[in-house]
PDB file of C-alpha atoms in Angstrom:
ATOM      1  CA  MET D1071       9.471  -1.522  14.995  1.00  0.00           C
ATOM      2  CA  GLY D1072       8.354   0.072  11.732  1.00  0.00           C
ATOM      3  CA  LYS D1073       6.673  -3.086  10.528  1.00  0.00           C
ATOM      4  CA  ARG D1074       2.935  -2.368  10.901  1.00  0.00           C
ATOM      5  CA  VAL D1075       1.150  -2.616   7.546  1.00  0.00           C
ATOM      6  CA  LEU D1076      -2.289  -1.669   6.234  1.00  0.00           C
ATOM      7  CA  ILE D1077      -3.243  -3.616   3.075  1.00  0.00           C
ATOM      8  CA  VAL D1078      -5.703  -1.965   0.686  1.00  0.00           C
ATOM      9  CA  ASP D1079      -7.180  -3.936  -2.224  1.00  0.00           C
ATOM     10  CA  ASP D1080     -10.751  -4.634  -3.328  1.00  0.00           C
ATOM     11  CA  ALA D1081      -9.862  -8.276  -4.071  1.00  0.00           C
ATOM     12  CA  ALA D1082      -9.849 -10.403  -0.908  1.00  0.00           C
ATOM     13  CA  PHE D1083      -7.528 -13.015  -2.475  1.00  0.00           C
ATOM     14  CA  MET D1084      -5.000 -10.252  -3.276  1.00  0.00           C
ATOM     15  CA  ARG D1085      -5.078  -8.998   0.320  1.00  0.00           C
ATOM     16  CA  MET D1086      -4.581 -12.564   1.522  1.00  0.00           C
ATOM     17  CA  MET D1087      -1.648 -13.105  -0.820  1.00  0.00           C
ATOM     18  CA  ILE D1088       0.101  -9.915   0.339  1.00  0.00           C
ATOM     19  CA  LYS D1089      -0.713 -10.672   3.979  1.00  0.00           C
ATOM     20  CA  ASN D1090       0.821 -14.162   3.691  1.00  0.00           C
ATOM     21  CA  ILE D1091       4.047 -12.781   2.224  1.00  0.00           C
ATOM     22  CA  LEU D1092       4.323 -10.073   4.879  1.00  0.00           C
ATOM     23  CA  THR D1093       3.456 -12.108   7.974  1.00  0.00           C
ATOM     24  CA  LYS D1094       5.920 -14.803   6.894  1.00  0.00           C
ATOM     25  CA  HIS D1095       8.652 -12.160   6.919  1.00  0.00           C
ATOM     26  CA  GLY D1096       8.016 -10.520  10.270  1.00  0.00           C
ATOM     27  CA  TYR D1097       5.554  -7.799   9.290  1.00  0.00           C
ATOM     28  CA  GLU D1098       2.378  -7.232  11.268  1.00  0.00           C
ATOM     29  CA  VAL D1099      -0.725  -6.663   9.149  1.00  0.00           C
ATOM     30  CA  VAL D1100      -2.757  -4.331  11.376  1.00  0.00           C
ATOM     31  CA  GLY D1101      -5.655  -3.807   8.994  1.00  0.00           C
ATOM     32  CA  GLU D1102      -7.217  -4.521   5.614  1.00  0.00           C
ATOM     33  CA  ALA D1103      -9.385  -2.226   3.509  1.00  0.00           C
ATOM     34  CA  ALA D1104     -11.354  -2.876   0.312  1.00  0.00           C
ATOM     35  CA  ASN D1105     -11.277   0.705  -1.022  1.00  0.00           C
ATOM     36  CA  GLY D1106      -9.707   4.118  -0.515  1.00  0.00           C
ATOM     37  CA  ARG D1107     -12.433   5.361   1.805  1.00  0.00           C
ATOM     38  CA  GLU D1108     -11.977   2.428   4.202  1.00  0.00           C
ATOM     39  CA  ALA D1109      -8.213   2.906   3.933  1.00  0.00           C
ATOM     40  CA  VAL D1110      -8.450   6.520   5.109  1.00  0.00           C
ATOM     41  CA  GLU D1111     -10.613   5.551   8.104  1.00  0.00           C
ATOM     42  CA  LEU D1112      -8.311   2.693   9.079  1.00  0.00           C
ATOM     43  CA  TYR D1113      -5.208   4.834   8.593  1.00  0.00           C
ATOM     44  CA  LYS D1114      -6.579   7.353  11.109  1.00  0.00           C
ATOM     45  CA  GLN D1115      -7.370   4.608  13.628  1.00  0.00           C
ATOM     46  CA  LEU D1116      -4.337   2.354  13.200  1.00  0.00           C
ATOM     47  CA  LYS D1117      -1.515   4.733  12.188  1.00  0.00           C
ATOM     48  CA  PRO D1118       0.359   1.988  10.273  1.00  0.00           C
ATOM     49  CA  ASP D1119       4.036   2.375   9.335  1.00  0.00           C
ATOM     50  CA  VAL D1120       3.344   1.571   5.701  1.00  0.00           C
ATOM     51  CA  VAL D1121       0.356   1.058   3.392  1.00  0.00           C
ATOM     52  CA  THR D1122       0.077  -1.127   0.285  1.00  0.00           C
ATOM     53  CA  MET D1123      -2.552   0.443  -1.971  1.00  0.00           C
ATOM     54  CA  ASP D1124      -4.203  -1.007  -5.050  1.00  0.00           C
ATOM     55  CA  ILE D1125      -4.959   1.547  -7.775  1.00  0.00           C
ATOM     56  CA  THR D1126      -8.271   0.366  -9.230  1.00  0.00           C
ATOM     57  CA  MET D1127     -10.968   0.077  -6.545  1.00  0.00           C
ATOM     58  CA  PRO D1128     -14.644   1.015  -6.213  1.00  0.00           C
ATOM     59  CA  GLU D1129     -15.896   4.061  -4.242  1.00  0.00           C
ATOM     60  CA  MET D1130     -12.479   5.678  -3.853  1.00  0.00           C
ATOM     61  CA  ASP D1131      -9.546   4.566  -5.978  1.00  0.00           C
ATOM     62  CA  GLY D1132      -5.938   4.296  -4.870  1.00  0.00           C
ATOM     63  CA  ILE D1133      -4.883   7.705  -6.189  1.00  0.00           C
ATOM     64  CA  GLU D1134      -7.655   9.468  -4.268  1.00  0.00           C
ATOM     65  CA  GLY D1135      -6.769   7.272  -1.301  1.00  0.00           C
ATOM     66  CA  VAL D1136      -3.138   8.420  -1.416  1.00  0.00           C
ATOM     67  CA  LYS D1137      -4.189  12.074  -1.586  1.00  0.00           C
ATOM     68  CA  ALA D1138      -6.603  11.681   1.335  1.00  0.00           C
ATOM     69  CA  ILE D1139      -4.105   9.828   3.545  1.00  0.00           C
ATOM     70  CA  ARG D1140      -1.317  12.290   2.733  1.00  0.00           C
ATOM     71  CA  ALA D1141      -3.672  15.128   3.676  1.00  0.00           C
ATOM     72  CA  ILE D1142      -3.971  13.577   7.168  1.00  0.00           C
ATOM     73  CA  ASP D1143      -0.310  12.546   7.401  1.00  0.00           C
ATOM     74  CA  PRO D1144       2.143  14.203   4.976  1.00  0.00           C
ATOM     75  CA  ASN D1145       4.769  11.604   5.985  1.00  0.00           C
ATOM     76  CA  ALA D1146       2.611   8.573   5.168  1.00  0.00           C
ATOM     77  CA  LYS D1147       4.520   5.775   3.447  1.00  0.00           C
ATOM     78  CA  ILE D1148       2.378   4.268   0.706  1.00  0.00           C
ATOM     79  CA  ILE D1149       3.319   1.666  -1.898  1.00  0.00           C
ATOM     80  CA  MET D1150       1.055   1.366  -4.938  1.00  0.00           C
ATOM     81  CA  ILE D1151       0.137  -2.009  -6.380  1.00  0.00           C
ATOM     82  CA  SER D1152      -0.957  -1.808  -9.993  1.00  0.00           C
ATOM     83  CA  ALA D1153      -1.815  -4.053 -12.897  1.00  0.00           C
ATOM     84  CA  MET D1154       0.283  -4.059 -16.057  1.00  0.00           C
ATOM     85  CA  GLY D1155      -0.262  -1.059 -18.305  1.00  0.00           C
ATOM     86  CA  GLN D1156      -1.249   1.418 -15.583  1.00  0.00           C
ATOM     87  CA  GLN D1157       1.924   3.511 -15.885  1.00  0.00           C
ATOM     88  CA  ALA D1158       0.050   6.809 -16.181  1.00  0.00           C
ATOM     89  CA  MET D1159      -1.902   6.071 -13.020  1.00  0.00           C
ATOM     90  CA  VAL D1160       1.247   4.962 -11.204  1.00  0.00           C
ATOM     91  CA  MET D1161       2.916   8.278 -12.116  1.00  0.00           C
ATOM     92  CA  GLU D1162      -0.140  10.141 -10.850  1.00  0.00           C
ATOM     93  CA  ALA D1163       0.026   8.204  -7.581  1.00  0.00           C
ATOM     94  CA  ILE D1164       3.746   8.964  -7.170  1.00  0.00           C
ATOM     95  CA  GLN D1165       3.037  12.655  -7.783  1.00  0.00           C
ATOM     96  CA  ALA D1166       0.280  12.432  -5.162  1.00  0.00           C
ATOM     97  CA  GLY D1167       2.883  11.166  -2.699  1.00  0.00           C
ATOM     98  CA  ALA D1168       3.179   7.385  -3.057  1.00  0.00           C
ATOM     99  CA  LYS D1169       6.752   6.235  -2.349  1.00  0.00           C
ATOM    100  CA  ASP D1170       7.044   3.195  -4.596  1.00  0.00           C
ATOM    101  CA  PHE D1171       5.005   0.816  -6.726  1.00  0.00           C
ATOM    102  CA  ILE D1172       4.732  -2.894  -7.429  1.00  0.00           C
ATOM    103  CA  VAL D1173       3.274  -4.310 -10.645  1.00  0.00           C
ATOM    104  CA  LYS D1174       0.963  -7.346 -10.567  1.00  0.00           C
ATOM    105  CA  PRO D1175       1.558 -10.205 -10.957  1.00  0.00           C
ATOM    106  CA  PHE D1176       4.356  -9.643  -8.457  1.00  0.00           C
ATOM    107  CA  GLN D1177       7.168 -11.712  -7.003  1.00  0.00           C
ATOM    108  CA  GLN D1178       7.425 -12.055  -3.247  1.00  0.00           C
ATOM    109  CA  GLU D1179      10.953 -10.539  -3.348  1.00  0.00           C
ATOM    110  CA  ARG D1180       9.672  -7.394  -5.056  1.00  0.00           C
ATOM    111  CA  VAL D1181       7.053  -6.827  -2.357  1.00  0.00           C
ATOM    112  CA  LEU D1182       9.589  -7.248   0.467  1.00  0.00           C
ATOM    113  CA  GLN D1183      12.148  -5.111  -1.324  1.00  0.00           C
ATOM    114  CA  ALA D1184       9.654  -2.253  -1.778  1.00  0.00           C
ATOM    115  CA  LEU D1185       8.646  -2.333   1.893  1.00  0.00           C
ATOM    116  CA  GLU D1186      12.237  -2.420   3.128  1.00  0.00           C
ATOM    117  CA  ARG D1187      13.201   0.444   0.843  1.00  0.00           C
ATOM    118  CA  VAL D1188      10.235   2.638   1.758  1.00  0.00           C
ATOM    119  CA  LEU D1189      10.617   2.000   5.494  1.00  0.00           C
ATOM    120  CA  ALA D1190      14.321   2.881   5.323  1.00  0.00           C
ATOM    121  CA  ARG D1191      13.586   6.308   3.790  1.00  0.00           C
ATOM    122  CA  ASP D1192      13.148   9.372   5.968  1.00  0.00           C
ATOM    123  CA  ASP D1193      11.462  11.749   3.538  1.00  0.00           C
TER     124      ASP D1193
END
């Protein structure tokens, strides 16, 4: 119930780290994408409840990814994952429709907290 996640990050080890945290806490990781373009395709196919989206990726970055997914589903719940010092990009992503953000390197609690918060919102 509301726990299906799509993980988007160009670094495989990052996806694995997030996946480990989520599966340990009852989330189902339904898909993984390495860039925004793959994320959009998988979003259409899988209709996840929430997406974790890296900002800096090849082909299509996270901000473009957010815009494209929100164009398909205006209610999409997307959490940005950014490196330190990407505040401007995080703000751009939030304006594009992302619901929350996590800064790397992140604590497990912060990831879970962001997902719980975003999934509890109805907007």
